[in-house]
Amino acid sequence: MPLTMNKDVFITCAVTGSGSTQDRSPHVPRSPQQIAESAIDAAKAGAAVVHCHVRDPESGTPSRDLAYYREVTERIRDADVDVVLNLTAGMGGDITFGSTEAPFPVNEAGTDMVGAAERVAHIADCLPEICTLDCGTMNFAEADYVMTNTPGMLRAMGQMMTDLGVKPEIEAFDTGHLWFAKELVKEGVLDSPALVQLCMGVPWGAPDDLNTFMAMVNNVPDDWTFSAFALGRNQMAYVAASVLAGGNVRVGLEDNLWLEKGVLATNAQLVERAVGIIEGMGAKIIGPDQVRENLGLTKQAPR
Amino acid sequence: MPLTMNKDVFITCAVTGSGSTQDRSPHVPRSPQQIAESAIDAAKAGAAVVHCHVRDPESGTPSRDLAYYREVTERIRDADVDVVLNLTAGMGGDITFGSTEAPFPVNEAGTDMVGAAERVAHIADCLPEICTLDCGTMNFAEADYVMTNTPGMLRAMGQMMTDLGVKPEIEAFDTGHLWFAKELVKEGVLDSPALVQLCMGVPWGAPDDLNTFMAMVNNVPDDWTFSAFALGRNQMAYVAASVLAGGNVRVGLEDNLWLEKGVLATNAQLVERAVGIIEGMGAKIIGPDQVRENLGLTKQAPR
Amino acid sequence: MPLTMNKDVFITCAVTGSGSTQDRSPHVPRSPQQIAESAIDAAKAGAAVVHCHVRDPESGTPSRDLAYYREVTERIRDADVDVVLNLTAGMGGDITFGSTEAPFPVNEAGTDMVGAAERVAHIADCLPEICTLDCGTMNFAEADYVMTNTPGMLRAMGQMMTDLGVKPEIEAFDTGHLWFAKELVKEGVLDSPALVQLCMGVPWGAPDDLNTFMAMVNNVPDDWTFSAFALGRNQMAYVAASVLAGGNVRVGLEDNLWLEKGVLATNAQLVERAVGIIEGMGAKIIGPDQVRENLGLTKQAPR
Amino acid sequence: MPLTMNKDVFITCAVTGSGSTQDRSPHVPRSPQQIAESAIDAAKAGAAVVHCHVRDPESGTPSRDLAYYREVTERIRDADVDVVLNLTAGMGGDITFGSTEAPFPVNEAGTDMVGAAERVAHIADCLPEICTLDCGTMNFAEADYVMTNTPGMLRAMGQMMTDLGVKPEIEAFDTGHLWFAKELVKEGVLDSPALVQLCMGVPWGAPDDLNTFMAMVNNVPDDWTFSAFALGRNQMAYVAASVLAGGNVRVGLEDNLWLEKGVLATNAQLVERAVGIIEGMGAKIIGPDQVRENLGLTKQAPR
């Protein structure tokens, strides 16, 4: 009944994402080398986990190229700092429709819908300790695009992750996604206890007001581990919110480009800022080994 | 600060829906005549509003046939009981994919994606006092199908409804849908104050636990009117929940087939049951004229 | 995560209380015989538990006279209907001060502060299956009087109840009272799992809005049994609220005199009304034997 | 609907309190000079408001001596840093009973119950910009003592404060206290909009879990100003919690003695720590002039 604040907090740095942010800040890393270096800097600043997407090194547009994932993975495993690797498996579930009067045929440029095996191929190849599973379908952010992950697709991808021994981090963008995550655990597709990221303030998913956040937190099973973040300008506020509610935190350039008004951030700076808030609140930052022990993860050796 | 219970409650009866329930209960109306008669019986039992879909009269499968909507509309307008007519505009936004390994081409049988004008055509023709606007995209219920309403589609359909003078009832199946509803009002697409239905317990939208429900209720603007329902066995429980939280109620065979364990219900019986709970709690049932006055609706004369 | 509605609900009828309501309704029972008869009628209407205070048979003013408690107890045990007996132990903790400029000496007429043993004497004598323990100190209702139960007093009274084998029903009038109840269980003064009544809308305790109610419900340990009521005109609304939140219900003339506007109620009528709401919501009413089994109570034989 | 975080936050430093903490830390100020100096240091560290009690300079036990209040007031007004002065009016409402078997006569050593005029005398004399009004009666903290403020006493004291032009800061230790605060405003005893401090985690008032906190926040009227704190080890966590929920913050030795495990804090250090958290979250610290403007306070000139 007293405050269930988390006193042993891990920080995930979401290094680059797949938004079209690469031209809005010089700090958004594009090439595998840049992504790995930014992740390593974040780890040195205090992140126990780095969550990575890959991009085309030239244009910076999001990519699913296996070679890029491999290079990021190897560079991070070879680094002189230890960190838990978390790769996205969110790519390959995007639809943009033709127009409001003619939805089909879909807009090819904005559509990337592939099968489960292809969506998980880089996970099978790289074997990160964690990979994400976007646990539902919704209108995603300002663009008129649909993030599409049907129940059938989630069962297929989730089972592949479980079979690979890679821990899925469930991304819950609204209350219904968390509900379905519990269904996946109930069906045995995902192991229990599960790991969930509460993704707040992503249009048009759950807004980041505290009533909605607490409704989600109250629905996370007691033995699961959760983390939370808010998209955009409330990123640092949610560092505090998640710790207060008993969770871990995620910061990074995937979700927010700014250190403060007018000042573009690096990933390391965002992690440092989070460390300051967390320690100021009286909690401790835990490192990658503690995270592995808590979540039952096995570190892969560098090749 | 005391309980904000609604003391003047209107009941919407959701008469038939578009689920494949027609073979699970003999009381699910199929033909326009059956649908109108069931709606009229519900009105006589106390429903101020009837929410209607149409079906193929033979097979009972869901339909968007304009002639059926017209017949339902005329029969209800010609009835010897007054009631507010609410027609669905939810049809025409369905996608079922090919398979988890090959999402495209889509499954034709489970896909019905049409343009905004076509989705609203029967509304323009029948001019009901209210029509629904499903305010988002999500995995819908047990079948592996996606209810697809992108922001662009919702802006287009919402504007058409506003231009027609038909009040949109926003269907919010999760917290993000309510957020986007507020965006539509902010953009001027929908008039303020708006009317919203909180749709609880529809897999995989917002679960129907009270914490999630209150998070949604706390996010409804003070001057809006809301109603709420829960899918399935908690239908009657949510009659109480919504009135307690300050809202109106929806019951009917679209959402629940059962009066009690082992006893299939008629729409009129479900409305009667709701009347009993509401009056038992000390609130009053209001009729169609009061609803029109509260919501600023104009009744269309029979042709 | 779905609604945690209680499907097996017991009703407590709070038969007469100790408020100065006896002149405001002819149905408020005064004499032990009237109180027992009203309780028995409530049991016949569906109450599994009757919660009784006693009053001076002539004036109707609240009393702590042992003979009255005995008579009520014996009449109820001798009745031709089975019911769980719940006696108040709330009397004897009242202070009314002299004036705002001279609090001391206290106002004798409004003050009744006695020791723990005296407050529990009738419990030791009558051995009801349940007795109440008002779990805190607060300004109570409109009169300028303080309901006074210090931690030390609650430890002393609670231990006596535990030693007597009488199940304490913890009365939590605000969130802090529930917190202290958990402290009493933690200290071993009360057995776990405990039984708690969430008393909503009693000025100046917890208001009966649903946010406050849910905050209290969320703080009841999972294995405890709870019931809830709201004082006054929201009594029937809270029948629904408590069942929805997973609890049991309390109605009766102690908390509310009215069946509807302008119609004074009897206890049996209030119970019948509650039965209708609960069954309408799809839950079942359980009887005294089931309550005894659930709570581990032992029925005392009539003398 | 997005997070209602407060971006312009004022910090109150609660300098010394009236708890028996003076022997547990060398930094708890005792004499008027020490109290004023510690308050001034807190103001220099970023507190816009200092909340002061006074103590016997030798023993450090709590005092209501007018001379001490005057000296504190004058020293703070004469300081080379501007700060809003907030004096307690919480003293003089304490009862400790004789024993659980004989509550009366009360324990003289633990009892200090005086009239409204005497409780407000130092406020009338010193005319601070703000004074506190503990808005209810409850078992207070670990000692078996009752903080006693009846509705009548609160009406009398509140009216005196309003008449003096001193802004009452309502101390709400549980949900019912906030309810009564709204009653005082409704009755016209206190001006609207009011200023309220949500006091979390004080045994046996509202616990400091976030569900309870949000229930209280949801019940603060939109146009009021609120601040919040948690007693003890969650003090810094609540700096974040209150800002997230739209409020201001209070830190200081009255509520918490520790900077971190094993390190006793000064008031200035606690304020600095709070500044770091607030600025890290992306909010701004406002000063005394901005607070005066926001709350309509008038600064008294030094004598």
PDB file of N, CA, C and O in Angstrom, chain D residues 82-138:
ATOM      1  N   ASP D  82      14.543  37.026  -1.073  1.00  0.00           N
ATOM      2  CA  ASP D  82      13.091  37.115  -0.976  1.00  0.00           C
ATOM      3  C   ASP D  82      12.497  35.713  -0.900  1.00  0.00           C
ATOM      4  O   ASP D  82      12.963  34.789  -1.573  1.00  0.00           O
ATOM      5  N   VAL D  83      11.472  35.556  -0.092  1.00  0.00           N
ATOM      6  CA  VAL D  83      10.796  34.260   0.027  1.00  0.00           C
ATOM      7  C   VAL D  83       9.403  34.496   0.600  1.00  0.00           C
ATOM      8  O   VAL D  83       9.189  35.452   1.354  1.00  0.00           O
ATOM      9  N   VAL D  84       8.467  33.661   0.219  1.00  0.00           N
ATOM     10  CA  VAL D  84       7.108  33.744   0.757  1.00  0.00           C
ATOM     11  C   VAL D  84       7.091  33.038   2.105  1.00  0.00           C
ATOM     12  O   VAL D  84       7.551  31.899   2.212  1.00  0.00           O
ATOM     13  N   LEU D  85       6.538  33.709   3.099  1.00  0.00           N
ATOM     14  CA  LEU D  85       6.495  33.128   4.449  1.00  0.00           C
ATOM     15  C   LEU D  85       5.171  32.408   4.683  1.00  0.00           C
ATOM     16  O   LEU D  85       4.087  32.956   4.468  1.00  0.00           O
ATOM     17  N   ASN D  86       5.291  31.155   5.130  1.00  0.00           N
ATOM     18  CA  ASN D  86       4.143  30.307   5.429  1.00  0.00           C
ATOM     19  C   ASN D  86       4.336  29.803   6.857  1.00  0.00           C
ATOM     20  O   ASN D  86       5.272  29.055   7.135  1.00  0.00           O
ATOM     21  N   LEU D  87       3.466  30.254   7.771  1.00  0.00           N
ATOM     22  CA  LEU D  87       3.565  29.801   9.172  1.00  0.00           C
ATOM     23  C   LEU D  87       2.514  28.739   9.458  1.00  0.00           C
ATOM     24  O   LEU D  87       1.383  28.815   8.973  1.00  0.00           O
ATOM     25  N   THR D  88       2.871  27.767  10.251  1.00  0.00           N
ATOM     26  CA  THR D  88       1.898  26.759  10.664  1.00  0.00           C
ATOM     27  C   THR D  88       0.828  27.380  11.557  1.00  0.00           C
ATOM     28  O   THR D  88       1.114  28.296  12.337  1.00  0.00           O
ATOM     29  N   ALA D  89      -0.402  26.873  11.413  1.00  0.00           N
ATOM     30  CA  ALA D  89      -1.435  27.138  12.419  1.00  0.00           C
ATOM     31  C   ALA D  89      -1.968  25.799  12.916  1.00  0.00           C
ATOM     32  O   ALA D  89      -3.108  25.659  13.332  1.00  0.00           O
ATOM     33  N   GLY D  90      -1.086  24.806  12.855  1.00  0.00           N
ATOM     34  CA  GLY D  90      -1.509  23.450  13.200  1.00  0.00           C
ATOM     35  C   GLY D  90      -1.399  23.130  14.677  1.00  0.00           C
ATOM     36  O   GLY D  90      -1.967  22.142  15.137  1.00  0.00           O
ATOM     37  N   MET D  91      -0.696  23.973  15.441  1.00  0.00           N
ATOM     38  CA  MET D  91      -0.489  23.663  16.853  1.00  0.00           C
ATOM     39  C   MET D  91      -1.774  23.921  17.644  1.00  0.00           C
ATOM     40  O   MET D  91      -2.603  24.726  17.253  1.00  0.00           O
ATOM     41  N   GLY D  92      -1.903  23.251  18.771  1.00  0.00           N
ATOM     42  CA  GLY D  92      -3.032  23.519  19.670  1.00  0.00           C
ATOM     43  C   GLY D  92      -4.244  22.658  19.412  1.00  0.00           C
ATOM     44  O   GLY D  92      -5.335  22.942  19.915  1.00  0.00           O
ATOM     45  N   GLY D  93      -4.069  21.571  18.644  1.00  0.00           N
ATOM     46  CA  GLY D  93      -5.190  20.653  18.396  1.00  0.00           C
ATOM     47  C   GLY D  93      -4.795  19.209  18.633  1.00  0.00           C
ATOM     48  O   GLY D  93      -5.153  18.330  17.855  1.00  0.00           O
ATOM     49  N   ASP D  94      -4.073  18.990  19.733  1.00  0.00           N
ATOM     50  CA  ASP D  94      -3.551  17.644  20.000  1.00  0.00           C
ATOM     51  C   ASP D  94      -4.196  17.036  21.238  1.00  0.00           C
ATOM     52  O   ASP D  94      -4.262  17.691  22.296  1.00  0.00           O
ATOM     53  N   ILE D  95      -4.639  15.785  21.114  1.00  0.00           N
ATOM     54  CA  ILE D  95      -5.118  15.044  22.284  1.00  0.00           C
ATOM     55  C   ILE D  95      -4.385  13.709  22.370  1.00  0.00           C
ATOM     56  O   ILE D  95      -4.278  12.991  21.379  1.00  0.00           O
ATOM     57  N   THR D  96      -3.904  13.398  23.567  1.00  0.00           N
ATOM     58  CA  THR D  96      -3.443  12.043  23.855  1.00  0.00           C
ATOM     59  C   THR D  96      -4.273  11.559  25.037  1.00  0.00           C
ATOM     60  O   THR D  96      -4.442  12.283  26.038  1.00  0.00           O
ATOM     61  N   PHE D  97      -4.834  10.373  24.913  1.00  0.00           N
ATOM     62  CA  PHE D  97      -5.750   9.903  25.945  1.00  0.00           C
ATOM     63  C   PHE D  97      -4.994   9.236  27.081  1.00  0.00           C
ATOM     64  O   PHE D  97      -3.799   8.922  26.965  1.00  0.00           O
ATOM     65  N   GLY D  98      -5.737   9.019  28.169  1.00  0.00           N
ATOM     66  CA  GLY D  98      -5.128   8.432  29.370  1.00  0.00           C
ATOM     67  C   GLY D  98      -4.614   7.029  29.100  1.00  0.00           C
ATOM     68  O   GLY D  98      -3.409   6.756  29.187  1.00  0.00           O
ATOM     69  N   SER D  99      -5.522   6.112  28.762  1.00  0.00           N
ATOM     70  CA  SER D  99      -5.138   4.735  28.465  1.00  0.00           C
ATOM     71  C   SER D  99      -6.284   4.094  27.702  1.00  0.00           C
ATOM     72  O   SER D  99      -7.369   4.666  27.591  1.00  0.00           O
ATOM     73  N   THR D 100      -6.054   2.888  27.176  1.00  0.00           N
ATOM     74  CA  THR D 100      -7.138   2.255  26.417  1.00  0.00           C
ATOM     75  C   THR D 100      -8.279   1.835  27.335  1.00  0.00           C
ATOM     76  O   THR D 100      -9.407   1.704  26.893  1.00  0.00           O
ATOM     77  N   GLU D 101      -7.996   1.632  28.625  1.00  0.00           N
ATOM     78  CA  GLU D 101      -9.094   1.298  29.538  1.00  0.00           C
ATOM     79  C   GLU D 101      -9.701   2.526  30.204  1.00  0.00           C
ATOM     80  O   GLU D 101     -10.832   2.464  30.697  1.00  0.00           O
ATOM     81  N   ALA D 102      -8.971   3.626  30.195  1.00  0.00           N
ATOM     82  CA  ALA D 102      -9.517   4.861  30.782  1.00  0.00           C
ATOM     83  C   ALA D 102      -9.067   6.045  29.919  1.00  0.00           C
ATOM     84  O   ALA D 102      -8.077   6.710  30.226  1.00  0.00           O
ATOM     85  N   PRO D 103      -9.768   6.292  28.847  1.00  0.00           N
ATOM     86  CA  PRO D 103      -9.362   7.390  27.943  1.00  0.00           C
ATOM     87  C   PRO D 103      -9.309   8.731  28.658  1.00  0.00           C
ATOM     88  O   PRO D 103      -8.404   9.540  28.401  1.00  0.00           O
ATOM     89  N   PHE D 104     -10.283   8.997  29.520  1.00  0.00           N
ATOM     90  CA  PHE D 104     -10.289  10.231  30.296  1.00  0.00           C
ATOM     91  C   PHE D 104      -9.870   9.920  31.713  1.00  0.00           C
ATOM     92  O   PHE D 104     -10.223   8.853  32.232  1.00  0.00           O
ATOM     93  N   PRO D 105      -9.186  10.824  32.442  1.00  0.00           N
ATOM     94  CA  PRO D 105      -8.721  12.119  31.932  1.00  0.00           C
ATOM     95  C   PRO D 105      -7.609  11.928  30.885  1.00  0.00           C
ATOM     96  O   PRO D 105      -6.918  10.922  30.908  1.00  0.00           O
ATOM     97  N   VAL D 106      -7.505  12.912  30.002  1.00  0.00           N
ATOM     98  CA  VAL D 106      -6.507  12.834  28.957  1.00  0.00           C
ATOM     99  C   VAL D 106      -5.109  12.917  29.551  1.00  0.00           C
ATOM    100  O   VAL D 106      -4.926  13.376  30.682  1.00  0.00           O
ATOM    101  N   ASN D 107      -4.134  12.482  28.804  1.00  0.00           N
ATOM    102  CA  ASN D 107      -2.733  12.600  29.177  1.00  0.00           C
ATOM    103  C   ASN D 107      -2.314  14.056  28.966  1.00  0.00           C
ATOM    104  O   ASN D 107      -2.246  14.530  27.825  1.00  0.00           O
ATOM    105  N   GLU D 108      -2.056  14.727  30.071  1.00  0.00           N
ATOM    106  CA  GLU D 108      -1.791  16.170  29.979  1.00  0.00           C
ATOM    107  C   GLU D 108      -0.553  16.468  29.136  1.00  0.00           C
ATOM    108  O   GLU D 108      -0.530  17.417  28.343  1.00  0.00           O
ATOM    109  N   ALA D 109       0.472  15.647  29.308  1.00  0.00           N
ATOM    110  CA  ALA D 109       1.724  15.924  28.596  1.00  0.00           C
ATOM    111  C   ALA D 109       1.543  15.862  27.088  1.00  0.00           C
ATOM    112  O   ALA D 109       2.199  16.584  26.336  1.00  0.00           O
ATOM    113  N   GLY D 110       0.629  15.006  26.648  1.00  0.00           N
ATOM    114  CA  GLY D 110       0.462  14.827  25.204  1.00  0.00           C
ATOM    115  C   GLY D 110      -0.741  15.562  24.655  1.00  0.00           C
ATOM    116  O   GLY D 110      -1.161  15.294  23.529  1.00  0.00           O
ATOM    117  N   THR D 111      -1.302  16.468  25.446  1.00  0.00           N
ATOM    118  CA  THR D 111      -2.527  17.147  25.037  1.00  0.00           C
ATOM    119  C   THR D 111      -2.324  18.649  25.028  1.00  0.00           C
ATOM    120  O   THR D 111      -1.776  19.212  25.976  1.00  0.00           O
ATOM    121  N   ASP D 112      -2.727  19.267  23.944  1.00  0.00           N
ATOM    122  CA  ASP D 112      -2.649  20.729  23.826  1.00  0.00           C
ATOM    123  C   ASP D 112      -3.823  21.181  22.978  1.00  0.00           C
ATOM    124  O   ASP D 112      -3.719  21.304  21.763  1.00  0.00           O
ATOM    125  N   MET D 113      -4.974  21.367  23.638  1.00  0.00           N
ATOM    126  CA  MET D 113      -6.198  21.744  22.937  1.00  0.00           C
ATOM    127  C   MET D 113      -6.591  23.144  23.352  1.00  0.00           C
ATOM    128  O   MET D 113      -7.004  23.355  24.493  1.00  0.00           O
ATOM    129  N   VAL D 114      -6.514  24.074  22.429  1.00  0.00           N
ATOM    130  CA  VAL D 114      -6.870  25.454  22.773  1.00  0.00           C
ATOM    131  C   VAL D 114      -7.910  25.975  21.790  1.00  0.00           C
ATOM    132  O   VAL D 114      -8.246  25.320  20.808  1.00  0.00           O
ATOM    133  N   GLY D 115      -8.402  27.187  22.055  1.00  0.00           N
ATOM    134  CA  GLY D 115      -9.454  27.765  21.229  1.00  0.00           C
ATOM    135  C   GLY D 115      -8.920  28.313  19.909  1.00  0.00           C
ATOM    136  O   GLY D 115      -7.709  28.485  19.717  1.00  0.00           O
ATOM    137  N   ALA D 116      -9.875  28.585  19.006  1.00  0.00           N
ATOM    138  CA  ALA D 116      -9.521  29.035  17.658  1.00  0.00           C
ATOM    139  C   ALA D 116      -8.689  30.319  17.693  1.00  0.00           C
ATOM    140  O   ALA D 116      -7.681  30.452  16.999  1.00  0.00           O
ATOM    141  N   ALA D 117      -9.100  31.289  18.502  1.00  0.00           N
ATOM    142  CA  ALA D 117      -8.404  32.584  18.522  1.00  0.00           C
ATOM    143  C   ALA D 117      -6.956  32.417  18.961  1.00  0.00           C
ATOM    144  O   ALA D 117      -6.041  33.035  18.400  1.00  0.00           O
ATOM    145  N   GLU D 118      -6.750  31.555  19.944  1.00  0.00           N
ATOM    146  CA  GLU D 118      -5.390  31.328  20.420  1.00  0.00           C
ATOM    147  C   GLU D 118      -4.551  30.602  19.361  1.00  0.00           C
ATOM    148  O   GLU D 118      -3.358  30.876  19.206  1.00  0.00           O
ATOM    149  N   ARG D 119      -5.190  29.705  18.625  1.00  0.00           N
ATOM    150  CA  ARG D 119      -4.449  28.964  17.606  1.00  0.00           C
ATOM    151  C   ARG D 119      -4.015  29.858  16.438  1.00  0.00           C
ATOM    152  O   ARG D 119      -3.066  29.542  15.724  1.00  0.00           O
ATOM    153  N   VAL D 120      -4.751  30.954  16.273  1.00  0.00           N
ATOM    154  CA  VAL D 120      -4.479  31.838  15.142  1.00  0.00           C
ATOM    155  C   VAL D 120      -3.760  33.120  15.586  1.00  0.00           C
ATOM    156  O   VAL D 120      -3.404  33.971  14.779  1.00  0.00           O
ATOM    157  N   ALA D 121      -3.503  33.244  16.891  1.00  0.00           N
ATOM    158  CA  ALA D 121      -2.965  34.504  17.435  1.00  0.00           C
ATOM    159  C   ALA D 121      -1.664  34.940  16.754  1.00  0.00           C
ATOM    160  O   ALA D 121      -1.487  36.121  16.418  1.00  0.00           O
ATOM    161  N   HIS D 122      -0.763  34.011  16.541  1.00  0.00           N
ATOM    162  CA  HIS D 122       0.536  34.379  15.936  1.00  0.00           C
ATOM    163  C   HIS D 122       0.364  34.731  14.458  1.00  0.00           C
ATOM    164  O   HIS D 122       1.157  35.474  13.903  1.00  0.00           O
ATOM    165  N   ILE D 123      -0.673  34.192  13.842  1.00  0.00           N
ATOM    166  CA  ILE D 123      -0.948  34.552  12.445  1.00  0.00           C
ATOM    167  C   ILE D 123      -1.413  36.013  12.386  1.00  0.00           C
ATOM    168  O   ILE D 123      -0.944  36.802  11.552  1.00  0.00           O
ATOM    169  N   ALA D 124      -2.308  36.359  13.291  1.00  0.00           N
ATOM    170  CA  ALA D 124      -2.802  37.743  13.356  1.00  0.00           C
ATOM    171  C   ALA D 124      -1.663  38.710  13.654  1.00  0.00           C
ATOM    172  O   ALA D 124      -1.643  39.843  13.165  1.00  0.00           O
ATOM    173  N   ASP D 125      -0.737  38.247  14.437  1.00  0.00           N
ATOM    174  CA  ASP D 125       0.362  39.120  14.829  1.00  0.00           C
ATOM    175  C   ASP D 125       1.420  39.248  13.726  1.00  0.00           C
ATOM    176  O   ASP D 125       1.874  40.338  13.412  1.00  0.00           O
ATOM    177  N   CYS D 126       1.807  38.138  13.158  1.00  0.00           N
ATOM    178  CA  CYS D 126       2.930  38.138  12.193  1.00  0.00           C
ATOM    179  C   CYS D 126       2.481  38.393  10.757  1.00  0.00           C
ATOM    180  O   CYS D 126       3.283  38.780   9.906  1.00  0.00           O
ATOM    181  N   LEU D 127       1.219  38.116  10.459  1.00  0.00           N
ATOM    182  CA  LEU D 127       0.675  38.299   9.106  1.00  0.00           C
ATOM    183  C   LEU D 127       1.580  37.710   8.010  1.00  0.00           C
ATOM    184  O   LEU D 127       2.022  38.423   7.091  1.00  0.00           O
ATOM    185  N   PRO D 128       1.823  36.405   8.098  1.00  0.00           N
ATOM    186  CA  PRO D 128       2.563  35.764   7.002  1.00  0.00           C
ATOM    187  C   PRO D 128       1.693  35.783   5.751  1.00  0.00           C
ATOM    188  O   PRO D 128       0.485  36.009   5.836  1.00  0.00           O
ATOM    189  N   GLU D 129       2.290  35.544   4.610  1.00  0.00           N
ATOM    190  CA  GLU D 129       1.491  35.517   3.380  1.00  0.00           C
ATOM    191  C   GLU D 129       0.593  34.284   3.312  1.00  0.00           C
ATOM    192  O   GLU D 129      -0.490  34.310   2.722  1.00  0.00           O
ATOM    193  N   ILE D 130       1.043  33.185   3.909  1.00  0.00           N
ATOM    194  CA  ILE D 130       0.301  31.918   3.918  1.00  0.00           C
ATOM    195  C   ILE D 130       0.355  31.342   5.320  1.00  0.00           C
ATOM    196  O   ILE D 130       1.368  31.506   6.023  1.00  0.00           O
ATOM    197  N   CYS D 131      -0.737  30.686   5.755  1.00  0.00           N
ATOM    198  CA  CYS D 131      -0.660  29.864   6.962  1.00  0.00           C
ATOM    199  C   CYS D 131      -1.420  28.576   6.695  1.00  0.00           C
ATOM    200  O   CYS D 131      -2.287  28.519   5.835  1.00  0.00           O
ATOM    201  N   THR D 132      -1.071  27.532   7.429  1.00  0.00           N
ATOM    202  CA  THR D 132      -1.684  26.223   7.165  1.00  0.00           C
ATOM    203  C   THR D 132      -2.976  26.044   7.950  1.00  0.00           C
ATOM    204  O   THR D 132      -3.175  26.631   9.013  1.00  0.00           O
ATOM    205  N   LEU D 133      -3.843  25.194   7.398  1.00  0.00           N
ATOM    206  CA  LEU D 133      -5.097  24.826   8.058  1.00  0.00           C
ATOM    207  C   LEU D 133      -5.251  23.313   7.888  1.00  0.00           C
ATOM    208  O   LEU D 133      -5.600  22.838   6.801  1.00  0.00           O
ATOM    209  N   ASP D 134      -4.957  22.570   8.939  1.00  0.00           N
ATOM    210  CA  ASP D 134      -5.026  21.099   8.892  1.00  0.00           C
ATOM    211  C   ASP D 134      -6.489  20.690   8.857  1.00  0.00           C
ATOM    212  O   ASP D 134      -7.204  20.809   9.846  1.00  0.00           O
ATOM    213  N   CYS D 135      -6.915  20.157   7.713  1.00  0.00           N
ATOM    214  CA  CYS D 135      -8.354  20.168   7.422  1.00  0.00           C
ATOM    215  C   CYS D 135      -9.120  18.935   7.884  1.00  0.00           C
ATOM    216  O   CYS D 135     -10.013  18.450   7.180  1.00  0.00           O
ATOM    217  N   GLY D 136      -8.800  18.437   9.097  1.00  0.00           N
ATOM    218  CA  GLY D 136      -9.563  17.307   9.612  1.00  0.00           C
ATOM    219  C   GLY D 136      -8.964  16.745  10.875  1.00  0.00           C
ATOM    220  O   GLY D 136      -8.007  17.285  11.433  1.00  0.00           O
ATOM    221  N   THR D 137      -9.553  15.649  11.314  1.00  0.00           N
ATOM    222  CA  THR D 137      -9.174  14.980  12.554  1.00  0.00           C
ATOM    223  C   THR D 137      -8.732  13.564  12.215  1.00  0.00           C
ATOM    224  O   THR D 137      -9.388  12.899  11.423  1.00  0.00           O
ATOM    225  N   MET D 138      -7.614  13.126  12.809  1.00  0.00           N
ATOM    226  CA  MET D 138      -7.180  11.738  12.543  1.00  0.00           C
ATOM    227  C   MET D 138      -6.132  11.288  13.543  1.00  0.00           C
ATOM    228  O   MET D 138      -5.497  12.102  14.213  1.00  0.00           O
TER     229      MET D 138
END
